Every structure is written in structure tokens, then in C-alpha cells.
Amino acid sequence: MNDFPSHSDRLLRAVMAGVLAWGALLSIGVGLFGIDAETGGVRFAPNALRGLIVLAFVGGFLTLWLAALEVRRRRRRSSHPMRPGPNPR
């Protein structure tokens, strides 16, 4: 069996890493800056809770995505019982 991930696996991992990096950067920005109530402009107003909320939603999205991929993988494996799976070590 091939121990190297396929091209689609590498691409999927890269996309997920990109989503995670984007979410982390977005949560930093949201955590550091806020809206000024008087002017409506952006001002420096650190609030870690806002950043954690954004990061939690991005993490939840990635978790659900990974769970959906795992369900799909298991269904495919059960529908093809003769298909060889990954080599367990």
C-alpha cells in the first residue's frame, strides 16, 4: 500500500489549513478591534471573548467538515467490502 497521502488528501489538508489560518487571523482582528459607538469607525478595543467566539465557530465548522468526511469514508468502505482499506500498523 502507498503510505503517502493522495493528491486530493494533500489538497484537502491545505484547504483546511487555509481555513484555520484565515479564522485565526480573523479572530485576532475581531479580538483587537471593535466599532466605536460614537463615530461608527473602527477603534482599538481589545476583547478576547469576541476573538474566541470567532475561533470557536471556525473550529466547529472544521470539526463538522471532518466528521462528514469520516462518515463518507465509512459508508464507502462498508458499501465496498472487498475494497482494501489503509494498511494498519
mmCIF file of C-alpha atoms in Angstrom:
data_model
loop_
_atom_site.group_PDB
_atom_site.id
_atom_site.type_symbol
_atom_site.label_atom_id
_atom_site.label_comp_id
_atom_site.label_asym_id
_atom_site.label_seq_id
_atom_site.Cartn_x
_atom_site.Cartn_y
_atom_site.Cartn_z
ATOM 1 C CA MET A 1 0.000 0.000 0.000
ATOM 2 C CA ASN A 2 1.076 3.562 -0.586
ATOM 3 C CA ASP A 3 1.886 5.357 2.675
ATOM 4 C CA PHE A 4 1.882 8.776 1.026
ATOM 5 C CA PRO A 5 -1.343 10.803 1.004
ATOM 6 C CA SER A 6 -3.023 11.186 -2.355
ATOM 7 C CA HIS A 7 -3.120 14.482 -4.213
ATOM 8 C CA SER A 8 -6.726 15.092 -3.141
ATOM 9 C CA ASP A 9 -5.835 14.411 0.521
ATOM 10 C CA ARG A 10 -2.976 16.898 0.363
ATOM 11 C CA LEU A 11 -5.211 19.462 -1.300
ATOM 12 C CA LEU A 12 -7.935 18.956 1.310
ATOM 13 C CA ARG A 13 -5.425 19.358 4.135
ATOM 14 C CA ALA A 14 -4.092 22.546 2.545
ATOM 15 C CA VAL A 15 -7.602 23.989 2.201
ATOM 16 C CA MET A 16 -8.417 23.125 5.825
ATOM 17 C CA ALA A 17 -5.146 24.668 6.998
ATOM 18 C CA GLY A 18 -6.015 27.780 4.997
ATOM 19 C CA VAL A 19 -9.464 27.990 6.592
ATOM 20 C CA LEU A 20 -7.893 27.581 10.029
ATOM 21 C CA ALA A 21 -5.282 30.281 9.314
ATOM 22 C CA TRP A 22 -7.983 32.614 7.974
ATOM 23 C CA GLY A 23 -10.127 32.010 11.059
ATOM 24 C CA ALA A 24 -7.199 32.607 13.398
ATOM 25 C CA LEU A 25 -6.310 35.867 11.658
ATOM 26 C CA LEU A 26 -9.945 36.955 11.673
ATOM 27 C CA SER A 27 -10.305 36.145 15.375
ATOM 28 C CA ILE A 28 -7.191 38.191 16.177
ATOM 29 C CA GLY A 29 -8.611 41.168 14.294
ATOM 30 C CA VAL A 30 -12.025 40.841 15.903
ATOM 31 C CA GLY A 31 -10.441 40.440 19.328
ATOM 32 C CA LEU A 32 -8.252 43.523 18.993
ATOM 33 C CA PHE A 33 -10.544 45.974 17.231
ATOM 34 C CA GLY A 34 -14.163 46.996 17.682
ATOM 35 C CA ILE A 35 -16.701 49.551 16.495
ATOM 36 C CA ASP A 36 -16.730 52.966 18.124
ATOM 37 C CA ALA A 37 -20.327 53.672 19.224
ATOM 38 C CA GLU A 38 -19.988 57.427 18.673
ATOM 39 C CA THR A 39 -18.341 57.577 15.261
ATOM 40 C CA GLY A 40 -19.152 54.137 13.868
ATOM 41 C CA GLY A 41 -15.497 53.731 12.932
ATOM 42 C CA VAL A 42 -13.033 51.060 13.909
ATOM 43 C CA ARG A 43 -11.077 51.586 17.108
ATOM 44 C CA PHE A 44 -8.574 49.635 19.175
ATOM 45 C CA ALA A 45 -10.705 47.895 21.794
ATOM 46 C CA PRO A 46 -9.251 44.538 22.878
ATOM 47 C CA ASN A 47 -11.879 41.967 23.796
ATOM 48 C CA ALA A 48 -10.707 38.359 23.910
ATOM 49 C CA LEU A 49 -14.256 36.992 24.076
ATOM 50 C CA ARG A 50 -15.092 38.265 20.576
ATOM 51 C CA GLY A 51 -11.992 36.603 19.181
ATOM 52 C CA LEU A 52 -12.721 33.335 20.963
ATOM 53 C CA ILE A 53 -16.261 33.285 19.588
ATOM 54 C CA VAL A 54 -14.982 33.594 16.015
ATOM 55 C CA LEU A 55 -12.298 30.972 16.608
ATOM 56 C CA ALA A 56 -14.875 28.608 18.148
ATOM 57 C CA PHE A 57 -17.137 28.899 15.101
ATOM 58 C CA VAL A 58 -14.263 28.249 12.698
ATOM 59 C CA GLY A 59 -13.186 25.261 14.803
ATOM 60 C CA GLY A 60 -16.762 23.978 14.893
ATOM 61 C CA PHE A 61 -17.044 24.298 11.126
ATOM 62 C CA LEU A 62 -13.822 22.352 10.589
ATOM 63 C CA THR A 63 -14.910 19.699 13.098
ATOM 64 C CA LEU A 64 -18.242 19.175 11.323
ATOM 65 C CA TRP A 65 -16.469 19.049 7.963
ATOM 66 C CA LEU A 66 -14.028 16.398 9.219
ATOM 67 C CA ALA A 67 -16.899 14.401 10.753
ATOM 68 C CA ALA A 68 -18.808 14.493 7.452
ATOM 69 C CA LEU A 69 -15.723 13.275 5.597
ATOM 70 C CA GLU A 70 -15.273 10.453 8.110
ATOM 71 C CA VAL A 71 -18.929 9.367 7.712
ATOM 72 C CA ARG A 72 -18.487 9.407 3.943
ATOM 73 C CA ARG A 73 -15.309 7.329 4.195
ATOM 74 C CA ARG A 74 -17.011 4.723 6.411
ATOM 75 C CA ARG A 75 -20.041 4.480 4.127
ATOM 76 C CA ARG A 76 -17.842 3.985 1.107
ATOM 77 C CA ARG A 77 -15.830 1.296 2.887
ATOM 78 C CA SER A 78 -18.979 -0.572 4.018
ATOM 79 C CA SER A 79 -20.508 -0.449 0.535
ATOM 80 C CA HIS A 80 -17.329 -1.978 -0.951
ATOM 81 C CA PRO A 81 -16.372 -4.813 1.452
ATOM 82 C CA MET A 82 -13.718 -6.223 -0.895
ATOM 83 C CA ARG A 83 -12.022 -2.863 -1.308
ATOM 84 C CA PRO A 84 -8.736 -2.794 0.640
ATOM 85 C CA GLY A 85 -8.528 -0.165 3.332
ATOM 86 C CA PRO A 86 -5.469 1.566 4.739
ATOM 87 C CA ASN A 87 -2.708 -0.698 5.982
ATOM 88 C CA PRO A 88 -2.979 -0.829 9.814
ATOM 89 C CA ARG A 89 0.301 -0.849 11.689
#
